[in-house]
PDB file of C-alpha atoms in Angstrom:
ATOM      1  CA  UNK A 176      29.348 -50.522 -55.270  1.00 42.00           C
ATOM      2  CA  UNK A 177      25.644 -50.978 -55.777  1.00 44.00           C
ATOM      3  CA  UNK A 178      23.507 -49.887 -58.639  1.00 45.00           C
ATOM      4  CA  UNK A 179      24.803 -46.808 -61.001  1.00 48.00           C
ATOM      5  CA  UNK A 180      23.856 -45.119 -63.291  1.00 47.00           C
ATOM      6  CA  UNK A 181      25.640 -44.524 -67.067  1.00 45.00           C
ATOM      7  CA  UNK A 182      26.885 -41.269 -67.671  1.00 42.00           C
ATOM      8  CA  UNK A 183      24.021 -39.283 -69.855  1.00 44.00           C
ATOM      9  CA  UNK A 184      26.629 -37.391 -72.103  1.00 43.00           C
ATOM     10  CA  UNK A 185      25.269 -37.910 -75.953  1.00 46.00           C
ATOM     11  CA  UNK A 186      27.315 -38.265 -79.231  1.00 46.00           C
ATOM     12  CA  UNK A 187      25.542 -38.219 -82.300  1.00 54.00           C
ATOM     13  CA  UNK A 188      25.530 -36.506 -85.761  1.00 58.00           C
ATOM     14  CA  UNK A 189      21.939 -35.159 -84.378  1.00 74.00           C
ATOM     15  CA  UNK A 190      24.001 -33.111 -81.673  1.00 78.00           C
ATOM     16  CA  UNK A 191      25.860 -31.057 -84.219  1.00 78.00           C
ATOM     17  CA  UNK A 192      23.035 -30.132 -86.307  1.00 80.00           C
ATOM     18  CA  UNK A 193      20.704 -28.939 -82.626  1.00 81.00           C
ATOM     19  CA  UNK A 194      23.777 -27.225 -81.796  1.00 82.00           C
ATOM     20  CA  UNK A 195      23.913 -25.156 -84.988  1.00 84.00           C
ATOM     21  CA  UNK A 196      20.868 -23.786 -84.031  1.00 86.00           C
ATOM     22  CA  UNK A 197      22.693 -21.592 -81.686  1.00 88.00           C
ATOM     23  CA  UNK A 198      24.573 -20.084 -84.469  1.00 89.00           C
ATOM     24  CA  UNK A 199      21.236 -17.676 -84.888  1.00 91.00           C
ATOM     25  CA  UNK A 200      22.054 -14.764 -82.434  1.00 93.00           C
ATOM     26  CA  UNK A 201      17.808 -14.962 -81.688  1.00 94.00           C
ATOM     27  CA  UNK A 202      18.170 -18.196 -80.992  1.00 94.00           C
ATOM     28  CA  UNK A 203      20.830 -18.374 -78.742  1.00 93.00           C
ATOM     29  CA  UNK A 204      19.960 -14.811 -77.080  1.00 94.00           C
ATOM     30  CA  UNK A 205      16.274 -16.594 -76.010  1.00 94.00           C
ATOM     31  CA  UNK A 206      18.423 -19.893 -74.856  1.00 91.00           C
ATOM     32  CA  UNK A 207      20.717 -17.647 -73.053  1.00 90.00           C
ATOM     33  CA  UNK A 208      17.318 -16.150 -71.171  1.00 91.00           C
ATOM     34  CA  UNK A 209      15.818 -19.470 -70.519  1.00 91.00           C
ATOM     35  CA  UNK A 210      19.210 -20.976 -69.026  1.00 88.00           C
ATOM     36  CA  UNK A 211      19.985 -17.899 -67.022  1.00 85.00           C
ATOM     37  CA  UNK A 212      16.573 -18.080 -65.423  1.00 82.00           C
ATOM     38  CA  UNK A 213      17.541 -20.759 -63.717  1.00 79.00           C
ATOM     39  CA  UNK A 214      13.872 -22.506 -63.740  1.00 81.00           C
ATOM     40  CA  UNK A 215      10.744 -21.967 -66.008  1.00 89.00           C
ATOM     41  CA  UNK A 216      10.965 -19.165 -67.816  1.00 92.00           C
ATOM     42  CA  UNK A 217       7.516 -17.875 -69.871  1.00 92.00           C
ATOM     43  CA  UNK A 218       7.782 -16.801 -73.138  1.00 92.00           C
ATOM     44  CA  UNK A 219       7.099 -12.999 -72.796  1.00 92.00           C
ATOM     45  CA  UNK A 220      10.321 -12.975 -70.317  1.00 93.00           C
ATOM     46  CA  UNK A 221      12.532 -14.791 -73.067  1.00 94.00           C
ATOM     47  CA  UNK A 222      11.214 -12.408 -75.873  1.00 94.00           C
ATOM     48  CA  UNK A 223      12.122  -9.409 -73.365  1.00 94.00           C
ATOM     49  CA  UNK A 224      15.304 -10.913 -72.227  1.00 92.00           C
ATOM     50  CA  UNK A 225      16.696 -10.987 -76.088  1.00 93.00           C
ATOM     51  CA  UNK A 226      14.520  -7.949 -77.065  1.00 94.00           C
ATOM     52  CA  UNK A 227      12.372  -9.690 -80.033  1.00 94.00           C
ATOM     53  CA  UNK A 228       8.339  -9.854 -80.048  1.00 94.00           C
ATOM     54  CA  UNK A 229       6.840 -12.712 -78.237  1.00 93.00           C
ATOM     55  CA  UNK A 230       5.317 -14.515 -80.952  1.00 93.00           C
ATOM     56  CA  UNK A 231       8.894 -14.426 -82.610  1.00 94.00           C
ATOM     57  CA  UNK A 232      10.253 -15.923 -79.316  1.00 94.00           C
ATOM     58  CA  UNK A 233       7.863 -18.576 -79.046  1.00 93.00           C
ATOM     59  CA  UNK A 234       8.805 -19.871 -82.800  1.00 94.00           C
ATOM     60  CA  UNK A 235      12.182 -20.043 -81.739  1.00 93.00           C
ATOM     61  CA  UNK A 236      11.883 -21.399 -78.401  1.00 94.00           C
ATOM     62  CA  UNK A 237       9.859 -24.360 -79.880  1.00 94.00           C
ATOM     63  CA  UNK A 238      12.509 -25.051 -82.233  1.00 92.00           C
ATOM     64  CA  UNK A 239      14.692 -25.440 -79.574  1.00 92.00           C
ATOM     65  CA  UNK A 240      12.613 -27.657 -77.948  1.00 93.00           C
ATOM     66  CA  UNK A 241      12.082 -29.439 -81.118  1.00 90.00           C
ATOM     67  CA  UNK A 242      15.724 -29.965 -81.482  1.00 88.00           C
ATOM     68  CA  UNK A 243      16.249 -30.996 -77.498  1.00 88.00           C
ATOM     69  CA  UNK A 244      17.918 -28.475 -75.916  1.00 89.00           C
ATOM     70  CA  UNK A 245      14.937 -26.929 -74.397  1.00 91.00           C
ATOM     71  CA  UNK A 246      12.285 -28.483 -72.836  1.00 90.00           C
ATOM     72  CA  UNK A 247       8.895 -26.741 -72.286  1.00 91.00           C
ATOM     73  CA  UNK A 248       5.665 -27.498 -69.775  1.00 91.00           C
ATOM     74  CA  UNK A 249       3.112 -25.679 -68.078  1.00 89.00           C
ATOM     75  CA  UNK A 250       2.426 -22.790 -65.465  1.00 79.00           C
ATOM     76  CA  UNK A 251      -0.718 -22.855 -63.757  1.00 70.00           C
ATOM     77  CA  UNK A 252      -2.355 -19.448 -63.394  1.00 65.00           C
ATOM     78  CA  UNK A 253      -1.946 -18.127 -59.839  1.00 61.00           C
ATOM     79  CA  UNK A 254      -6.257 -17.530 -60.495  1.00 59.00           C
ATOM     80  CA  UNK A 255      -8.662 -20.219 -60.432  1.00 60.00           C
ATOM     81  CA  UNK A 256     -11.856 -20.976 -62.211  1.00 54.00           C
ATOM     82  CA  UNK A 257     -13.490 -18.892 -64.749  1.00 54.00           C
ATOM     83  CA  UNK A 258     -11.628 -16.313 -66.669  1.00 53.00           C
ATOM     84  CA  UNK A 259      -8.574 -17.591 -65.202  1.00 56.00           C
ATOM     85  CA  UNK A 260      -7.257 -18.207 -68.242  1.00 61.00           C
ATOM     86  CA  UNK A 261      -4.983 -20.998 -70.548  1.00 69.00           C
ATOM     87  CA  UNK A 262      -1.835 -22.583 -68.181  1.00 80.00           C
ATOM     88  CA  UNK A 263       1.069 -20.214 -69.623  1.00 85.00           C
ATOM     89  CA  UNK A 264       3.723 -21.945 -71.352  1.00 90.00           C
ATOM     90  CA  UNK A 265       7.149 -22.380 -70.094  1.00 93.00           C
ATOM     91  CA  UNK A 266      10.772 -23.280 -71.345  1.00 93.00           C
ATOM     92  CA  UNK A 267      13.604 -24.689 -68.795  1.00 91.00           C
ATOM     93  CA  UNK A 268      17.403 -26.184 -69.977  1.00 89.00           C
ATOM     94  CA  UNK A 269      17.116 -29.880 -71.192  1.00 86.00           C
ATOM     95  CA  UNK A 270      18.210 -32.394 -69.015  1.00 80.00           C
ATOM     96  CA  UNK A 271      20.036 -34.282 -71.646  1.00 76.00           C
ATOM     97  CA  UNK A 272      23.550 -33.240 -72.471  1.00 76.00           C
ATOM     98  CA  UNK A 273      25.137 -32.290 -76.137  1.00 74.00           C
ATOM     99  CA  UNK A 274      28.986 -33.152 -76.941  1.00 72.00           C
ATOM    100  CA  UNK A 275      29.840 -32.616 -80.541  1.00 70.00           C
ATOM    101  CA  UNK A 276      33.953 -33.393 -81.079  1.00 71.00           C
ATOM    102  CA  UNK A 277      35.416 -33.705 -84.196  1.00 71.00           C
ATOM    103  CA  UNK A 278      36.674 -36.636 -84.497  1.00 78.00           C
ATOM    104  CA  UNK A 279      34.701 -38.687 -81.876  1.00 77.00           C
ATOM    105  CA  UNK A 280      36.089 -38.304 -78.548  1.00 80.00           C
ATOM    106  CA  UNK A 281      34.695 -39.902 -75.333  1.00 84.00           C
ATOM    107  CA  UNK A 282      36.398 -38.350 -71.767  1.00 86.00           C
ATOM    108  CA  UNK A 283      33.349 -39.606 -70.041  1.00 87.00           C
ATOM    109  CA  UNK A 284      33.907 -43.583 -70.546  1.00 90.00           C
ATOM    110  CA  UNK A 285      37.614 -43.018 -69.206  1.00 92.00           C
ATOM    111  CA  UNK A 286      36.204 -40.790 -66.499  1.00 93.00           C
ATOM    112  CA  UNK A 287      34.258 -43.353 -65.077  1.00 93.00           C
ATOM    113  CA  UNK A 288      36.660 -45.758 -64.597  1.00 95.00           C
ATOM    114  CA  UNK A 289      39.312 -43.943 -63.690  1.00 94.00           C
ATOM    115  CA  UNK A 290      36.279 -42.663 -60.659  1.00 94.00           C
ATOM    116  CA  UNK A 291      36.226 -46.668 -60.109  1.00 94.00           C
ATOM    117  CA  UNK A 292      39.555 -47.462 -59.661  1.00 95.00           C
ATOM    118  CA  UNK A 293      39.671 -44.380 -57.095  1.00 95.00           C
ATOM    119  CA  UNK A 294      36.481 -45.933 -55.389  1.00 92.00           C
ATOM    120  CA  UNK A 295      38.235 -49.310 -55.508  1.00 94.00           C
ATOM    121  CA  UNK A 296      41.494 -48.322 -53.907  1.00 95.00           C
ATOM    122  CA  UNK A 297      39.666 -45.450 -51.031  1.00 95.00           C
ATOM    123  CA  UNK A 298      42.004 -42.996 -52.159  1.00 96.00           C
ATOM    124  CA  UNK A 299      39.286 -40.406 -51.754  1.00 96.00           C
ATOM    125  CA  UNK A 300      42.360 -37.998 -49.986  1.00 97.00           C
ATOM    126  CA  UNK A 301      44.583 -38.560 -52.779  1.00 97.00           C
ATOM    127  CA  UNK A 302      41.872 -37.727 -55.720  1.00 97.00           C
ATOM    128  CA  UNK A 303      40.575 -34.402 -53.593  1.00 97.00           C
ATOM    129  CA  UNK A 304      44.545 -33.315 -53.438  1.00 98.00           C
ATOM    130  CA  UNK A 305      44.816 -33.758 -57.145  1.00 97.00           C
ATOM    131  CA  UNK A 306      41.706 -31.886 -57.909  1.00 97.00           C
ATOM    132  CA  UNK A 307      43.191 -28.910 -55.277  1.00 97.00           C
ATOM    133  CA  UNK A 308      46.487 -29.068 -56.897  1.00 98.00           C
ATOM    134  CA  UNK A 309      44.288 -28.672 -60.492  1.00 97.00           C
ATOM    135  CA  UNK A 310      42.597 -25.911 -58.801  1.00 97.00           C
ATOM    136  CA  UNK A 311      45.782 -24.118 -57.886  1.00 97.00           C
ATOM    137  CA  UNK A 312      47.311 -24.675 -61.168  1.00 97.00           C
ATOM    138  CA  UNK A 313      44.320 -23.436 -62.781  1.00 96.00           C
ATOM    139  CA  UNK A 314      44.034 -19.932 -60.691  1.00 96.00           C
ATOM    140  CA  UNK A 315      47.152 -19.429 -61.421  1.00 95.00           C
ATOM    141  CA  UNK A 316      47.464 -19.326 -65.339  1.00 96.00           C
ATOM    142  CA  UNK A 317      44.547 -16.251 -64.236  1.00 95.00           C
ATOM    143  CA  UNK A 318      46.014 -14.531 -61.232  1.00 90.00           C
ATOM    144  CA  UNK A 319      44.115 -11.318 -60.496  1.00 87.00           C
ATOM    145  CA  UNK A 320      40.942 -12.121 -62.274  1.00 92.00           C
ATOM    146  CA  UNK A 321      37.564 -12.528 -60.071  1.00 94.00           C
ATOM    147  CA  UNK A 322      36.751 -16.329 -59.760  1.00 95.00           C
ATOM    148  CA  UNK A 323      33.306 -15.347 -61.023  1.00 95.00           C
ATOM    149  CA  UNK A 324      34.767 -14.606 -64.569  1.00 95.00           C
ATOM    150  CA  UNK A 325      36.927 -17.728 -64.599  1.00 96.00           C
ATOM    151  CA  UNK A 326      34.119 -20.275 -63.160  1.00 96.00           C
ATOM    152  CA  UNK A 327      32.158 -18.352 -66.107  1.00 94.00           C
ATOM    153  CA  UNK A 328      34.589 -19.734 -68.982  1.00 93.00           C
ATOM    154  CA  UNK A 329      34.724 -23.471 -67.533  1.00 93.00           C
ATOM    155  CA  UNK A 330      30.847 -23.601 -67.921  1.00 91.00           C
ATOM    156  CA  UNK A 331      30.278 -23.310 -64.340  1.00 95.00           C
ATOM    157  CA  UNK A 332      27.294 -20.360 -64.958  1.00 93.00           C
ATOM    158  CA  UNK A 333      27.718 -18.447 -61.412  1.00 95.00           C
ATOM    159  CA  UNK A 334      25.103 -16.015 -60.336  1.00 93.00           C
ATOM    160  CA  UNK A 335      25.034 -14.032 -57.072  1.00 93.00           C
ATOM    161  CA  UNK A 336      22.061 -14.304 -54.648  1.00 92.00           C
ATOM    162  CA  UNK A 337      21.913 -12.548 -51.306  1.00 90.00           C
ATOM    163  CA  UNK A 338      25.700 -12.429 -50.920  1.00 90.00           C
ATOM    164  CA  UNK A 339      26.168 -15.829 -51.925  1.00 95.00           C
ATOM    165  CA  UNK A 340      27.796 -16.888 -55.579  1.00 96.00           C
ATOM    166  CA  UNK A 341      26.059 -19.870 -56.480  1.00 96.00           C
ATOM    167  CA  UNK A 342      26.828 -22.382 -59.701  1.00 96.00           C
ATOM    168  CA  UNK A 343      23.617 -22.855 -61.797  1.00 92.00           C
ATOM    169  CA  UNK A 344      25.518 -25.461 -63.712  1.00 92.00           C
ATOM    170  CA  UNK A 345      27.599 -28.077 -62.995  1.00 92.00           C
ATOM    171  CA  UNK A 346      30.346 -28.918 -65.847  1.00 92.00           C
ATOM    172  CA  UNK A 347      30.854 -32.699 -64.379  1.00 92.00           C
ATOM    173  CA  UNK A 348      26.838 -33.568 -64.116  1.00 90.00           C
ATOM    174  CA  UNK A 349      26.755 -36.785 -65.938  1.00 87.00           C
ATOM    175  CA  UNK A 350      29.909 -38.439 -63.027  1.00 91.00           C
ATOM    176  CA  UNK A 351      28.556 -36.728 -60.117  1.00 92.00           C
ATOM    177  CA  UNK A 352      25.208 -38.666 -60.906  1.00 90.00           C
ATOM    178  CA  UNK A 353      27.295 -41.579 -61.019  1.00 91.00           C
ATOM    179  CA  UNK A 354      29.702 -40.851 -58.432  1.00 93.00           C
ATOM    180  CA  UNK A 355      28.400 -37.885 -56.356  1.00 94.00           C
ATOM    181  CA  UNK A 356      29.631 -38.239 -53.070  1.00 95.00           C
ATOM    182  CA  UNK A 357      33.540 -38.755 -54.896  1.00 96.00           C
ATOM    183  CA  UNK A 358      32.541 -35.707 -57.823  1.00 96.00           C
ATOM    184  CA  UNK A 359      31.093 -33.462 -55.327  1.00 96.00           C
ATOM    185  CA  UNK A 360      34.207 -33.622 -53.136  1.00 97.00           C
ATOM    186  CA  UNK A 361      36.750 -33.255 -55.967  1.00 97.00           C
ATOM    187  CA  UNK A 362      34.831 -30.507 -57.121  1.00 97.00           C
ATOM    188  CA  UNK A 363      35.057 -28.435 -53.625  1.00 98.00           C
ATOM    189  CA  UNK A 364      38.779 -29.031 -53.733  1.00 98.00           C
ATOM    190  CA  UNK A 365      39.455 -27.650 -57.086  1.00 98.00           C
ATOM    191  CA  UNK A 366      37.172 -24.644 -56.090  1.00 98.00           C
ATOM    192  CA  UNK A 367      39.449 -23.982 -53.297  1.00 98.00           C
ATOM    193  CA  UNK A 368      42.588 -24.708 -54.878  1.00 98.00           C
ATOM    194  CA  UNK A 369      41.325 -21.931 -58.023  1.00 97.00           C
ATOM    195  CA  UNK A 370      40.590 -19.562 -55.112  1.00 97.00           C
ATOM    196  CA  UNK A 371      43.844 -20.095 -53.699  1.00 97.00           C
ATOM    197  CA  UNK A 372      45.882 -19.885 -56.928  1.00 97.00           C
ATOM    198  CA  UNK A 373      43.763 -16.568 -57.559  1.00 96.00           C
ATOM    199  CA  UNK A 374      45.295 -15.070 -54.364  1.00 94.00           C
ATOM    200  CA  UNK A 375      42.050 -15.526 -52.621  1.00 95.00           C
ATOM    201  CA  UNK A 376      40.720 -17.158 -49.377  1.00 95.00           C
ATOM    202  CA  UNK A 377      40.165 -20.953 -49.908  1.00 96.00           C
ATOM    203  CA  UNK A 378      37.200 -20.927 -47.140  1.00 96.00           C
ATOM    204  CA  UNK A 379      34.826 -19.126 -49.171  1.00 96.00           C
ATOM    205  CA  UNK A 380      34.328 -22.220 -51.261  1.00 97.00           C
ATOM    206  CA  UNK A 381      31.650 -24.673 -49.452  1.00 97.00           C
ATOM    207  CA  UNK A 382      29.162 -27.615 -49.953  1.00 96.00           C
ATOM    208  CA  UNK A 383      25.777 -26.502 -50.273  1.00 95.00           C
ATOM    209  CA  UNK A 384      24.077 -28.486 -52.876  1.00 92.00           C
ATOM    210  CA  UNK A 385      20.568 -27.521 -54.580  1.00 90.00           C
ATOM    211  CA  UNK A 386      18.739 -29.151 -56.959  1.00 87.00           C
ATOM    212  CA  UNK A 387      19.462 -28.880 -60.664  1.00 85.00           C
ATOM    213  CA  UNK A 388      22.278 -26.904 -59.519  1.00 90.00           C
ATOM    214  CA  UNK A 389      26.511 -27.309 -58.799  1.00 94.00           C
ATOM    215  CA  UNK A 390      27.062 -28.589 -55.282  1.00 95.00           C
ATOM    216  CA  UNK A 391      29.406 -25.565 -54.896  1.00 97.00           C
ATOM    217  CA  UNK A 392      28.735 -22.141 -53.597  1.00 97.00           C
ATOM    218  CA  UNK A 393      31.140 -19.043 -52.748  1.00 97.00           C
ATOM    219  CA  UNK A 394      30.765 -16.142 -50.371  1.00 92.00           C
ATOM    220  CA  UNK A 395      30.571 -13.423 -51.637  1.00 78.00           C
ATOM    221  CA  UNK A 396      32.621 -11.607 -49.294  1.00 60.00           C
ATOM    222  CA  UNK A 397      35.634 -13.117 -46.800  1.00 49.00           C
ATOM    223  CA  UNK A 398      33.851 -13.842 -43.720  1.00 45.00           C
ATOM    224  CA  UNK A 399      30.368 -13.986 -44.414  1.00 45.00           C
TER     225      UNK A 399
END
């Protein structure tokens, strides 16, 4: 099977205290901003985004950094040379994941293996129908709701751009860096067994992977 990588998924009393953070509403309002942008976001677009002064913003945001679930750089100014100014600074989502469960859990470990043995055996078919059947079963228990709002509560984070829904997170990152090829496919079948459970057209969920992003994305409208 080649080189892989370990599932990045931490577990530590640390997590629980950076996670409290978010119990501010400022803090998690400028986290919400920085996540939902997708990219680097500058600090005078976080302050605006959760309507607080920028110097407030930037105290927070570097506490969030501080406690890793932000991580900050850079942004060249677009003018060179004198007067140009200082490189503005910039927050972005942390790479590193956060799992606080009380007591100690760990899904990922069995995850892994259990994306071994399906590796061993080539029963990719097999593990995309059970993910489809998931999907259906899943769509289902929310019949009538848009699949935005229920890809919303599983962490998926969609967002529509130019008639496309598109999946700024993806809730299985850690395995599909491990498995991707066998994660990315299991995903697409659940997406189209939720959209089928929902009552809606299977076909609108495809492949079409981006960086730092879920491998998934949805037309917006049947057809397109």
């Amino acid at each position: 099977m080649g080189d892989r990588r370990e599932p990045t998924i931490r577990h530590s009393t640390d997590d629980l205290e950076a996670l409290a953070l978010l119990h501010d509403p400022v803090r998690r309002s400028l986290y919400d901003a920085v996540t939902a942008g997708g990219g680097d976001v500058g600090r005078g677009e976080a302050a605006e985004a959760a309507g607080v002064s920028r110097t407030l913003a930037g105290h927070h945001l570097d506490k969030l950094v501080e406690a890793g679930l932000l991580e900050s750089g850079f942004r060249q100014q677009e003018k060179k040379g004198p007067g140009s100014g200082r490189p503005a600074k910039v927050y972005r989502r942390a790479r590193g994941e956060r799992s606080v469960s009380l007591p100690p859990r760990d899904y990922a470990t069995l995850a892994s293996a259990l994306a071994d043995v399906v590796d061993l055996l080539g029963a990719e078919e097999q593990a995309e129908e059970a993910a489809r059947r998931a999907g259906e079963r899943m769509g289902g228990r929310h019949a009538g709701q848009p699949v935005e709002r229920v890809l919303g509560e599983r962490g998926y984070e969609p967002y529509e751009e130019a008639g496309v829904v598109r999946l700024r997170n993806c809730p299985f990152h850690a395995l599909a860096e491990e498995q991707p090829l066998l994660v990315c496919s299991m995903n697409l079948a659940l997406c189209q067994g939720l959209l089928k459970g929902l009552g809606d057209d299977p076909a609108r969920a495809r492949l079409d992977p981006r960086p730092g992003e879920c491998c998934v994305a949805f037309s917006k409208i049947n057809g397109d």
